[in-house]
Short mmCIF file of C-alpha atoms in Angstrom, two decimals:
data_model
loop_
_atom_site.label_atom_id
_atom_site.label_comp_id
_atom_site.label_asym_id
_atom_site.label_seq_id
_atom_site.Cartn_x
_atom_site.Cartn_y
_atom_site.Cartn_z
CA MET A 210 28.65 -30.04 61.09
CA MET A 211 32.05 -30.71 60.23
CA LEU A 212 32.33 -33.73 57.29
CA ARG A 213 29.26 -30.14 55.49
CA VAL A 214 32.00 -27.77 55.82
CA LEU A 215 34.82 -29.64 54.43
CA LEU A 216 33.23 -32.44 51.63
CA PRO A 217 33.08 -28.65 49.57
CA CYS A 218 37.05 -28.13 50.61
CA LEU A 219 37.99 -31.89 49.41
CA LEU A 220 36.05 -31.05 46.29
CA LEU A 221 37.92 -28.22 45.57
CA ALA A 222 40.80 -28.99 46.39
CA ALA A 223 42.03 -31.99 45.85
CA ALA A 224 40.19 -34.16 43.41
CA PRO A 225 42.75 -33.17 40.78
CA ALA A 226 45.26 -35.37 43.06
CA LEU A 227 42.86 -38.48 43.68
CA ALA A 228 41.70 -39.10 40.74
CA GLN A 229 45.19 -40.74 40.04
CA ALA A 230 45.47 -42.34 41.91
CA LEU A 231 42.24 -43.26 42.23
CA ASP A 232 40.23 -45.49 39.27
CA PRO A 233 37.11 -43.31 38.70
CA VAL A 234 36.11 -45.79 35.87
CA LEU A 235 37.03 -48.56 38.23
CA LEU A 236 35.19 -47.59 41.36
CA ALA A 237 31.66 -46.74 39.24
CA GLY A 238 32.38 -50.22 37.43
CA ALA A 239 30.39 -51.51 40.91
CA CYS A 240 27.62 -48.73 40.10
CA GLN A 241 26.60 -49.94 36.76
CA GLY A 242 26.39 -53.19 37.91
CA CYS A 243 23.02 -51.98 38.68
CA HIS A 244 22.39 -47.93 37.16
CA GLY A 245 23.30 -49.68 33.96
CA VAL A 246 26.64 -49.55 32.44
CA ALA A 247 26.01 -45.35 30.99
CA GLY A 248 24.14 -44.87 34.49
CA GLN A 249 21.22 -44.92 32.75
CA GLY A 250 18.99 -46.75 35.40
CA SER A 251 16.20 -49.33 34.55
CA HIS A 252 12.68 -50.71 36.34
CA GLY A 253 12.67 -48.11 38.95
CA ILE A 254 16.88 -48.33 39.34
CA PRO A 255 17.92 -44.10 39.65
CA GLN A 256 19.88 -42.60 36.44
CA ILE A 257 23.14 -41.49 38.39
CA LYS A 258 24.49 -39.81 34.58
CA ASP A 259 24.02 -36.44 34.25
CA ALA A 260 21.47 -36.31 36.62
CA GLN A 261 23.36 -34.11 40.04
CA SER A 262 26.33 -31.68 40.29
CA ARG A 263 29.15 -33.19 42.03
CA ALA A 264 27.71 -31.16 45.43
CA GLU A 265 24.35 -32.63 45.02
CA PHE A 266 25.50 -36.52 44.45
CA VAL A 267 28.21 -36.02 47.46
CA ALA A 268 25.49 -34.41 50.02
CA LEU A 269 23.11 -37.70 48.52
CA MET A 270 25.89 -39.89 49.51
CA GLN A 271 26.35 -38.77 52.39
CA ALA A 272 22.98 -38.76 53.49
CA PHE A 273 22.72 -42.22 52.76
CA ARG A 274 25.65 -42.89 54.83
CA ALA A 275 24.39 -41.55 58.29
CA ASN A 276 20.68 -42.86 57.88
CA GLN A 277 19.44 -39.50 56.95
CA ARG A 278 17.56 -40.78 53.65
CA GLU A 279 15.64 -43.42 52.80
CA ALA A 280 16.91 -46.34 51.36
CA THR A 281 17.10 -50.55 50.62
CA VAL A 282 20.89 -50.71 49.74
CA MET A 283 22.08 -47.23 48.82
CA GLY A 284 22.91 -46.70 52.99
CA ARG A 285 24.83 -50.52 53.34
CA ILE A 286 27.17 -49.55 50.20
CA THR A 287 27.96 -45.77 51.22
CA ARG A 288 29.14 -46.64 53.80
CA GLY A 289 31.37 -48.73 52.02
CA TYR A 290 33.44 -45.72 51.15
CA THR A 291 35.57 -43.22 51.59
CA ASP A 292 35.05 -38.75 51.64
CA GLU A 293 37.86 -39.25 48.71
CA GLN A 294 36.40 -42.65 46.66
CA ILE A 295 32.44 -40.61 46.74
CA THR A 296 34.32 -37.23 45.65
CA VAL A 297 35.69 -39.27 42.60
CA LEU A 298 32.53 -41.08 42.03
CA ALA A 299 30.85 -37.71 41.92
CA THR A 300 32.96 -36.03 39.86
CA HIS A 301 32.88 -38.95 37.32
CA PHE A 302 28.85 -39.15 37.58
CA ALA A 303 28.27 -35.33 37.59
CA ARG A 304 26.61 -33.21 35.08
CA ALA A 305 29.10 -30.68 33.64
CA GLN A 306 28.90 -27.45 35.92
CA MET B 58 55.70 -92.52 12.49
CA THR B 59 56.56 -89.80 14.81
CA LEU B 60 56.75 -85.91 14.29
CA SER B 61 60.00 -84.01 14.32
CA ARG B 62 60.17 -81.14 16.41
CA ARG B 63 60.40 -79.02 13.42
CA THR B 64 57.35 -80.07 12.11
CA PHE B 65 55.36 -79.93 14.55
CA LEU B 66 56.30 -75.88 15.45
CA ALA B 67 56.05 -75.57 12.40
CA ALA B 68 52.47 -76.13 12.36
CA ALA B 69 51.43 -74.79 15.16
CA SER B 70 52.70 -71.45 13.78
CA ALA B 71 50.59 -72.02 11.44
CA ALA B 72 47.68 -72.27 13.56
CA LEU B 73 48.92 -69.44 15.16
CA VAL B 74 46.32 -66.62 16.05
CA VAL B 75 47.26 -63.39 14.98
CA PRO B 76 46.47 -60.24 16.60
CA ARG B 77 44.81 -57.44 14.82
CA ILE B 78 46.15 -55.10 16.19
CA ALA B 79 49.51 -53.67 16.06
CA LEU B 80 51.66 -53.52 19.67
CA ALA B 81 53.63 -50.39 18.99
CA GLN B 82 51.79 -47.79 21.12
CA PRO B 83 52.15 -47.75 24.61
CA GLY B 84 50.59 -50.10 27.38
CA ALA B 85 49.39 -52.06 23.86
CA GLY B 86 49.09 -56.35 24.67
CA ARG B 87 47.28 -59.22 23.90
CA VAL B 88 44.72 -60.60 26.44
CA VAL B 89 42.48 -63.44 26.11
CA ILE B 90 39.81 -64.24 28.67
CA ILE B 91 38.85 -67.94 29.07
CA GLY B 92 35.20 -68.35 29.93
CA GLY B 93 32.11 -66.20 28.76
CA GLY B 94 30.27 -66.41 31.77
CA PHE B 95 29.39 -62.96 34.67
CA GLY B 96 33.30 -63.07 35.25
CA GLY B 97 34.84 -63.70 31.34
CA ALA B 98 31.71 -61.95 29.99
CA SER B 99 32.46 -58.11 32.25
CA ALA B 100 36.17 -58.34 31.63
CA ALA B 101 35.50 -58.22 27.92
CA ARG B 102 33.53 -55.00 27.56
CA PHE B 103 35.22 -53.87 30.14
CA ALA B 104 38.49 -53.83 28.22
CA ARG B 105 37.10 -53.05 25.07
CA ASP B 106 35.50 -49.56 26.85
CA HIS B 107 38.04 -48.44 28.92
CA PHE B 108 41.61 -49.47 27.19
CA PRO B 109 41.57 -49.67 23.23
CA ALA B 110 45.46 -50.09 23.30
CA LEU B 111 44.26 -54.26 24.71
CA ASP B 112 43.17 -56.62 21.86
CA VAL B 113 40.81 -58.57 23.26
CA THR B 114 40.09 -62.61 22.52
CA LEU B 115 36.90 -63.87 24.95
CA ILE B 116 37.50 -67.92 24.78
CA GLU B 117 33.81 -69.92 24.99
CA ARG B 118 32.79 -73.19 23.69
CA SER B 119 29.26 -72.64 24.19
CA ARG B 120 27.04 -70.17 21.47
CA THR B 121 24.41 -68.67 23.98
CA PHE B 122 25.28 -68.65 28.19
CA THR B 123 22.31 -68.71 30.05
CA THR B 124 22.57 -67.44 34.33
CA CYS B 125 22.31 -68.67 37.15
CA PRO B 126 20.68 -65.64 38.08
CA TYR B 127 16.61 -66.04 37.10
CA GLY B 128 17.04 -69.74 36.68
CA ASN B 129 14.78 -69.58 39.71
CA LEU B 130 12.08 -67.63 38.12
CA VAL B 131 12.33 -70.00 35.11
CA LEU B 132 11.86 -72.87 37.53
CA ALA B 133 8.31 -71.06 38.82
CA GLY B 134 7.41 -70.15 35.55
CA ARG B 135 7.35 -66.25 36.08
CA ARG B 136 10.46 -66.25 33.26
CA THR B 137 11.01 -68.20 30.47
CA ILE B 138 14.54 -70.44 29.42
CA GLU B 139 14.73 -68.02 26.79
CA SER B 140 14.88 -64.94 28.55
CA ILE B 141 17.68 -66.08 30.55
CA THR B 142 19.91 -66.44 27.80
CA PHE B 143 22.07 -64.61 25.79
CA GLY B 144 24.09 -64.50 23.04
CA TYR B 145 28.12 -63.22 22.34
CA ASP B 146 27.58 -61.39 19.00
CA ARG B 147 27.18 -57.70 20.11
CA LEU B 148 30.12 -58.48 22.17
CA ALA B 149 31.81 -59.33 19.10
CA ALA B 150 30.48 -55.36 17.06
CA ARG B 151 32.05 -54.12 20.60
CA GLY B 152 35.81 -55.57 19.35
CA VAL B 153 36.08 -58.66 20.87
CA ARG B 154 37.52 -61.81 19.61
CA VAL B 155 34.95 -64.47 20.12
CA LEU B 156 35.91 -67.66 19.71
CA ASN B 157 33.84 -70.45 20.13
CA GLN B 158 36.04 -73.29 21.21
CA SER B 159 36.85 -75.52 24.24
CA VAL B 160 40.50 -75.38 25.45
CA THR B 161 42.43 -78.16 25.78
CA ALA B 162 45.27 -77.03 27.95
CA VAL B 163 46.79 -73.93 28.62
CA ASP B 164 50.65 -73.59 28.26
CA PRO B 165 52.07 -70.24 31.17
CA ALA B 166 55.75 -70.91 30.08
CA ALA B 167 54.67 -70.02 26.46
CA LYS B 168 51.53 -67.67 27.45
CA ARG B 169 49.78 -70.04 24.82
CA VAL B 170 46.37 -71.31 24.74
CA ARG B 171 45.41 -74.37 22.45
CA LEU B 172 41.84 -75.43 21.37
CA ALA B 173 39.36 -78.42 20.40
CA ASP B 174 40.91 -77.54 17.15
CA GLY B 175 44.17 -77.38 17.72
CA THR B 176 44.86 -73.85 16.95
CA GLU B 177 46.97 -72.30 19.85
CA VAL B 178 45.96 -68.37 20.82
CA PRO B 179 48.73 -66.25 22.34
CA TYR B 180 49.23 -64.37 25.01
CA ASP B 181 50.21 -61.24 26.51
CA ARG B 182 47.79 -61.70 29.82
CA LEU B 183 45.68 -64.44 30.64
CA VAL B 184 42.07 -63.99 32.54
CA MET B 185 40.71 -67.56 33.23
CA SER B 186 36.87 -67.15 34.38
CA PRO B 187 36.32 -70.61 34.30
CA GLY B 188 33.25 -71.66 36.28
CA ILE B 189 32.58 -74.73 38.32
CA ASP B 190 31.92 -78.31 38.35
CA LEU B 191 29.94 -80.16 40.12
CA ARG B 192 31.78 -83.11 42.31
CA TRP B 193 30.99 -86.22 40.48
CA GLY B 194 30.26 -89.34 43.47
CA ALA B 195 30.58 -86.61 45.93
CA ILE B 196 27.19 -87.95 47.09
CA GLU B 197 27.13 -91.74 47.31
CA GLY B 198 24.80 -92.36 44.07
CA TYR B 199 25.16 -88.91 42.90
CA ASP B 200 26.76 -89.59 39.02
CA GLU B 201 25.91 -88.01 36.11
CA ALA B 202 23.25 -90.61 35.09
CA ALA B 203 21.37 -90.17 38.62
CA SER B 204 21.71 -86.32 37.43
CA ALA B 205 18.51 -87.23 34.53
CA ARG B 206 16.33 -88.18 37.03
CA MET B 207 17.25 -86.13 40.03
CA PRO B 208 18.38 -82.97 38.78
CA HIS B 209 20.79 -80.65 39.56
CA GLY B 210 19.70 -77.55 38.10
CA TRP B 211 22.56 -75.46 38.88
CA SER B 212 25.24 -75.33 36.28
CA PRO B 213 22.79 -74.36 33.19
CA SER B 214 25.83 -75.13 30.75
CA LEU B 215 25.17 -79.56 32.47
CA GLN B 216 21.68 -79.20 32.62
CA PRO B 217 19.06 -76.36 31.37
CA ILE B 218 16.33 -75.48 34.73
CA THR B 219 13.53 -76.74 32.15
CA LEU B 220 14.24 -80.59 33.50
CA LEU B 221 13.79 -79.16 36.61
CA ARG B 222 10.21 -77.33 35.42
CA ARG B 223 8.91 -79.85 33.24
CA GLN B 224 10.12 -82.04 37.16
CA LEU B 225 7.53 -79.97 39.34
CA GLU B 226 4.76 -78.89 36.70
CA GLU B 227 3.92 -83.33 35.87
CA MET B 228 4.64 -83.64 40.27
CA PRO B 229 0.61 -84.12 41.60
CA ASP B 230 -0.57 -82.14 44.39
CA GLY B 231 -0.44 -83.65 47.55
CA GLY B 232 3.12 -84.16 46.04
CA THR B 233 7.00 -83.61 47.70
CA PHE B 234 9.74 -81.67 46.17
CA VAL B 235 12.85 -83.27 47.91
CA MET B 236 16.13 -81.22 48.28
CA ALA B 237 19.72 -81.43 48.99
CA ILE B 238 21.68 -78.16 49.86
CA PRO B 239 24.99 -78.49 49.64
CA ASP B 240 28.32 -77.06 52.48
CA ASN B 241 30.08 -73.99 52.19
CA PRO B 242 31.53 -72.78 49.80
CA PHE B 243 28.96 -73.86 46.71
CA ARG B 244 27.98 -71.16 43.39
CA CYS B 245 25.20 -68.75 44.92
CA PRO B 246 24.70 -69.49 48.74
CA PRO B 247 21.49 -67.96 48.22
CA GLY B 248 20.22 -69.45 45.60
CA PRO B 249 19.27 -72.71 46.95
CA TYR B 250 17.15 -70.48 49.46
CA GLU B 251 15.94 -68.16 47.03
CA ARG B 252 15.08 -71.52 44.74
CA ILE B 253 13.00 -73.26 47.94
CA SER B 254 11.42 -69.86 47.65
CA MET B 255 10.21 -69.65 44.28
CA VAL B 256 8.79 -73.14 44.18
CA ALA B 257 7.29 -72.75 47.61
CA GLU B 258 5.59 -70.23 45.39
CA TYR B 259 4.52 -72.36 42.91
CA LEU B 260 3.03 -74.93 45.35
CA LYS B 261 0.85 -72.80 46.19
CA ARG B 262 -0.48 -71.32 43.21
CA ALA B 263 -0.77 -74.94 41.51
CA LYS B 264 -0.40 -77.18 44.42
CA PRO B 265 -1.14 -76.68 47.78
CA ARG B 266 -1.23 -79.84 49.92
CA SER B 267 2.34 -80.51 48.13
CA LYS B 268 5.26 -80.56 50.21
CA LEU B 269 9.03 -78.97 50.26
CA ILE B 270 11.99 -80.17 52.82
CA ALA B 271 15.02 -78.61 52.21
CA LEU B 272 17.86 -81.29 54.18
CA ASP B 273 20.79 -79.36 54.16
CA ALA B 274 24.42 -79.72 55.00
CA LYS B 275 24.61 -76.89 57.23
CA ASN B 276 23.22 -74.98 59.45
CA GLY B 277 23.33 -71.36 58.84
CA PHE B 278 22.85 -69.78 55.41
CA SER B 279 22.89 -66.73 53.50
CA LYS B 280 19.88 -64.42 54.25
CA GLN B 281 18.72 -66.59 56.72
CA PRO B 282 16.58 -64.23 59.45
CA LEU B 283 14.42 -62.96 56.05
CA PHE B 284 14.45 -65.95 54.04
CA GLN B 285 12.83 -68.05 56.94
CA ASP B 286 10.45 -65.08 58.16
CA ALA B 287 9.31 -65.12 54.75
CA TRP B 288 8.48 -69.00 54.72
CA GLU B 289 6.74 -68.65 57.60
CA GLU B 290 4.24 -65.44 56.19
CA LEU B 291 4.22 -66.80 52.56
CA TYR B 292 4.34 -70.73 52.55
CA PRO B 293 2.96 -71.78 56.64
CA GLY B 294 3.32 -75.35 56.28
CA ILE B 295 4.80 -76.12 52.78
CA VAL B 296 8.84 -75.52 53.92
CA GLU B 297 9.92 -77.26 56.03
CA TRP B 298 14.04 -75.97 56.29
CA ARG B 299 16.58 -79.28 57.81
CA GLY B 300 19.40 -77.71 58.52
CA ALA B 301 23.12 -80.26 59.69
CA SER B 302 22.57 -80.47 63.32
CA SER B 303 18.50 -81.90 63.07
CA ASP B 304 20.29 -84.38 60.30
CA GLY B 305 20.23 -82.53 56.80
CA ARG B 306 22.87 -84.02 55.44
CA VAL B 307 22.72 -86.09 52.16
CA MET B 308 25.38 -87.97 52.34
CA ARG B 309 24.00 -90.92 49.24
CA VAL B 310 21.25 -91.13 46.56
CA HIS B 311 18.81 -93.42 45.32
CA PRO B 312 17.36 -92.53 41.56
CA ALA B 313 15.46 -95.80 41.19
CA THR B 314 13.29 -95.36 43.86
CA MET B 315 13.84 -91.82 44.33
CA GLU B 316 14.72 -91.75 48.31
CA VAL B 317 18.05 -89.48 49.72
CA GLU B 318 19.89 -90.87 52.66
CA THR B 319 20.70 -88.90 55.90
CA GLU B 320 23.73 -88.35 57.84
CA PHE B 321 21.47 -91.14 60.45
CA GLY B 322 20.57 -93.24 57.96
CA GLU B 323 16.89 -91.58 57.31
CA LYS B 324 15.28 -92.18 53.77
CA LEU B 325 13.05 -89.68 52.07
CA LYS B 326 11.26 -90.11 48.93
CA GLY B 327 10.79 -87.55 46.88
CA ASP B 328 7.95 -86.92 43.69
CA VAL B 329 10.70 -84.46 42.70
CA VAL B 330 14.56 -84.07 43.63
CA ASN B 331 16.21 -81.65 43.92
CA VAL B 332 19.97 -82.25 44.64
CA ILE B 333 22.74 -79.61 44.66
CA PRO B 334 26.19 -81.86 44.48
CA PRO B 335 29.08 -80.48 46.34
CA GLN B 336 31.55 -78.51 43.30
CA MET B 337 34.97 -76.90 43.03
CA ALA B 338 36.75 -75.39 40.07
CA ALA B 339 36.05 -76.30 36.05
CA ARG B 340 38.17 -78.88 34.81
CA ILE B 341 40.50 -76.26 32.35
CA ALA B 342 41.92 -74.77 35.62
CA ARG B 343 42.53 -77.56 37.78
CA ASP B 344 44.63 -79.21 34.58
CA ALA B 345 46.41 -75.25 34.77
CA GLY B 346 47.48 -75.90 37.48
CA LEU B 347 45.34 -72.85 39.69
CA VAL B 348 44.08 -74.71 42.49
CA ASN B 349 45.04 -75.80 45.61
CA GLN B 350 44.21 -79.15 47.86
CA SER B 351 40.54 -77.01 48.54
CA GLY B 352 39.45 -77.73 45.26
CA TRP B 353 39.22 -74.56 44.05
CA CYS B 354 42.32 -71.38 42.89
CA PRO B 355 43.68 -69.11 45.76
CA VAL B 356 43.77 -65.20 44.10
CA LYS B 357 46.51 -62.95 45.18
CA PRO B 358 43.39 -60.49 46.92
CA ALA B 359 45.20 -56.86 45.59
CA THR B 360 44.80 -57.59 41.56
CA PHE B 361 43.31 -61.57 41.25
CA GLU B 362 46.79 -62.35 39.98
CA SER B 363 46.60 -66.48 40.13
CA ALA B 364 48.60 -66.70 43.90
CA GLN B 365 50.27 -70.03 42.19
CA VAL B 366 50.78 -69.53 38.31
CA ASP B 367 52.11 -66.01 37.30
CA GLY B 368 50.56 -64.47 34.02
CA ILE B 369 47.15 -65.52 34.86
CA TRP B 370 44.12 -63.57 35.91
CA VAL B 371 41.65 -65.89 38.33
CA LEU B 372 38.37 -64.32 38.17
CA GLY B 373 34.17 -65.43 39.39
CA ASP B 374 33.40 -68.88 40.88
CA ALA B 375 36.27 -70.84 40.43
CA THR B 376 38.22 -67.91 43.19
CA ILE B 377 38.84 -68.47 46.90
CA ALA B 378 37.86 -64.31 47.49
CA ALA B 379 36.16 -64.67 50.86
CA PRO B 380 34.29 -63.22 52.60
CA MET B 381 33.42 -62.83 49.07
CA PRO B 382 30.12 -64.69 47.83
CA LYS B 383 30.86 -66.43 44.43
CA SER B 384 27.66 -64.90 42.44
CA GLY B 385 27.88 -63.26 39.01
CA PHE B 386 27.91 -59.81 40.61
CA ALA B 387 31.37 -60.47 42.52
CA ALA B 388 31.77 -62.53 39.52
CA SER B 389 32.14 -59.26 37.56
CA SER B 390 33.77 -57.37 40.17
CA HIS B 391 36.57 -59.26 40.49
CA ALA B 392 36.35 -58.43 36.79
CA LYS B 393 36.74 -54.78 35.99
CA HIS B 394 39.44 -55.01 38.52
CA ALA B 395 41.64 -57.81 37.00
CA ILE B 396 41.89 -55.84 33.90
CA ALA B 397 42.52 -52.20 35.36
CA CYS B 398 45.63 -53.90 37.31
CA ILE B 399 46.48 -55.73 33.73
CA ALA B 400 46.24 -52.62 31.40
CA ALA B 401 48.71 -51.25 34.22
CA SER B 402 50.75 -53.30 34.29
CA LEU B 403 51.39 -53.81 30.70
CA ALA B 404 51.83 -49.48 30.51
CA GLY B 405 54.55 -50.82 33.18
CA ARG B 406 52.26 -49.13 36.31
CA ALA B 407 51.28 -49.94 39.92
CA PRO B 408 48.05 -51.77 39.93
CA PRO B 409 45.42 -49.43 41.08
CA PRO B 410 43.35 -49.44 44.47
CA ALA B 411 40.78 -52.14 44.79
CA THR B 412 37.04 -51.55 46.05
CA LEU B 413 35.07 -54.68 45.07
CA PHE B 414 31.68 -54.60 45.33
CA ASN B 415 28.96 -57.10 45.63
CA THR B 416 25.12 -57.00 45.56
CA CYS B 417 22.97 -59.78 45.50
CA TYR B 418 18.82 -59.80 44.93
CA SER B 419 16.77 -62.35 45.92
CA HIS B 420 12.96 -62.51 45.12
CA VAL B 421 11.33 -64.83 47.47
CA GLY B 422 7.50 -63.99 46.60
CA PRO B 423 5.77 -62.13 44.28
CA ASP B 424 7.03 -57.77 44.66
CA TYR B 425 8.69 -59.74 47.34
CA GLY B 426 12.54 -59.06 47.14
CA ILE B 427 15.20 -59.30 49.51
CA SER B 428 19.39 -58.84 49.90
CA ILE B 429 22.95 -58.87 50.42
CA VAL B 430 25.80 -56.14 49.85
CA GLY B 431 29.30 -56.58 50.57
CA VAL B 432 32.21 -53.18 49.84
CA TYR B 433 35.04 -55.09 49.99
CA ARG B 434 39.05 -54.00 49.88
CA PRO B 435 42.27 -56.07 49.76
CA GLY B 436 43.83 -57.33 53.14
CA PRO B 437 47.15 -59.43 53.65
CA THR B 438 46.36 -62.62 53.45
CA SER B 439 42.71 -61.99 51.49
CA LEU B 440 39.61 -60.68 50.85
CA VAL B 441 37.93 -58.21 54.25
CA GLU B 442 35.11 -56.35 54.17
CA VAL B 443 35.08 -52.74 54.71
CA GLU B 444 34.31 -52.03 59.03
CA GLY B 445 30.34 -50.84 59.02
CA SER B 446 29.13 -51.55 55.64
CA GLY B 447 27.35 -54.49 54.11
CA GLY B 448 24.71 -56.70 55.43
CA ILE B 449 21.23 -57.93 54.99
CA SER B 450 18.18 -55.73 54.22
CA PRO B 451 16.46 -54.58 57.65
CA ARG B 452 14.59 -57.59 59.35
CA ASN B 453 9.81 -57.11 59.50
CA ALA B 454 10.14 -56.50 62.86
CA THR B 455 12.27 -53.38 62.27
CA MET B 456 10.26 -51.35 60.00
CA THR B 457 6.31 -50.37 59.61
CA PRO B 458 3.92 -52.62 57.93
CA GLU B 459 3.68 -49.28 55.24
CA ARG B 460 7.81 -49.49 55.25
CA ARG B 461 7.97 -53.31 55.10
CA GLN B 462 5.93 -54.25 51.94
CA GLN B 463 7.30 -50.95 49.62
CA HIS B 464 11.25 -51.80 50.73
CA ARG B 465 9.80 -55.76 49.88
CA GLN B 466 8.65 -54.37 46.80
CA LEU B 467 11.08 -51.96 45.23
CA GLU B 468 14.08 -54.28 46.50
CA ALA B 469 12.02 -57.09 43.94
CA LEU B 470 12.05 -54.30 41.14
CA TYR B 471 15.17 -53.23 42.30
CA ALA B 472 16.70 -57.25 41.32
CA ASP B 473 15.30 -57.12 37.91
CA GLY B 474 16.99 -53.65 36.99
CA TRP B 475 20.14 -55.42 38.39
CA TYR B 476 19.19 -58.62 36.05
CA ALA B 477 18.78 -56.16 32.88
CA SER B 478 21.39 -54.17 33.34
CA ILE B 479 24.24 -56.37 34.15
CA THR B 480 22.62 -58.66 31.44
CA ASN B 481 22.87 -55.57 29.23
CA GLU B 482 26.10 -54.63 30.03
CA MET B 483 28.04 -57.56 29.59
CA PHE B 484 25.76 -59.37 26.04
CA GLY B 485 24.14 -56.09 25.30
#
């Protein structure tokens, strides 16, 4: 699938430039409403902080978006976010590699 | 005796609240936030966490905040009122100056807010998250006195949900619980229907011969197919919902006889009568000139700055932010975006691109939750939903019985998780 090939390139090449245009803290603010202010999760809502690498985060969001992974709300949510936004969020939440 | 202008000014400046930080650092500024609910508390926390150059003052008349979300669970006896009530100590410990005072006036030209004790608070940027007022008298006979017999249970700052809870507990088995539900827009679009569900759950458990009749001033509502599927499945014979085209619009109430009267003159008597009246932006927003003829506050969709008064950012239920609903999560989303825009404007930068977000969970039974999601971006004149995103939980028929049970169970659990996370973010 084309998207799968493109995304790692996006991550490597474009992330710093995108981070200036999009505010990662502001984007992540939406996630915090359920996943907690530090991304720690609660009541079965998974933690997102330090849980995975950037590539894993992007792959997971892509799977939610494509209905390839069972979800309650995440499919409906990820379909509202662009590749750029997901990349910025991945950088914000992923553990240091 | 008249006070000379000079004497008045001297007295006023003596009462000025002096900001704690020097204003020399780049992007610094005094941000004053009026209202300590989901919008205001989220704005204060977000500003403290991410913009240390901002001097943050939160003005809220009450020392505690009881959330509207989870009020319906208090009504059903599944939560205590204490468990949904929070204080401002932690926000104060994080460096927010909390003033527990009423605001008497906002002066956008002088950039000052006047408090009930006469103090004037100067600001560089003002955030108002004032919430709602009920439109007393919009339903004939429904005034504050009537609400003691026919509680609204819709604005905890005016009336605790425990009043309605007490009446529900005292209702005889075989009694009738009557609800009046307003037309759009109003605070928490799925709220009345979560309430129907929670009351029905209580009736089924404690007073199984009772009935709930919901009279609605409109013909459709949030998450309607999911709620109606659940009522049929969980509470057959208990819930009757009537929309506007089935004479559901309540025009007047008779508190003395505990009757409500519909558009076509039918009178229904309840043992408990819950009237959720039409609403508008709270008084302070109206006094400050933020509302238009609709009674709500228009905002610039890219920044949430008032479309009517420069230098004031408006958040939450008081705003016209449709298609975003009037919800706590939406208010917190408005808050974060507005604070980022304010920080940018103080630093001389352009506002950041806006993505607004909302998820509303509703409890419809034990281990049975449903949700609606929306992702929004600013359009030329209003917010618009990002195409292809959002929507409600899948209907029963689209899932296997096993997946269906798991889905409803998970969403009930995640609702509790959302509540724990967002209240912790604001008050923890």
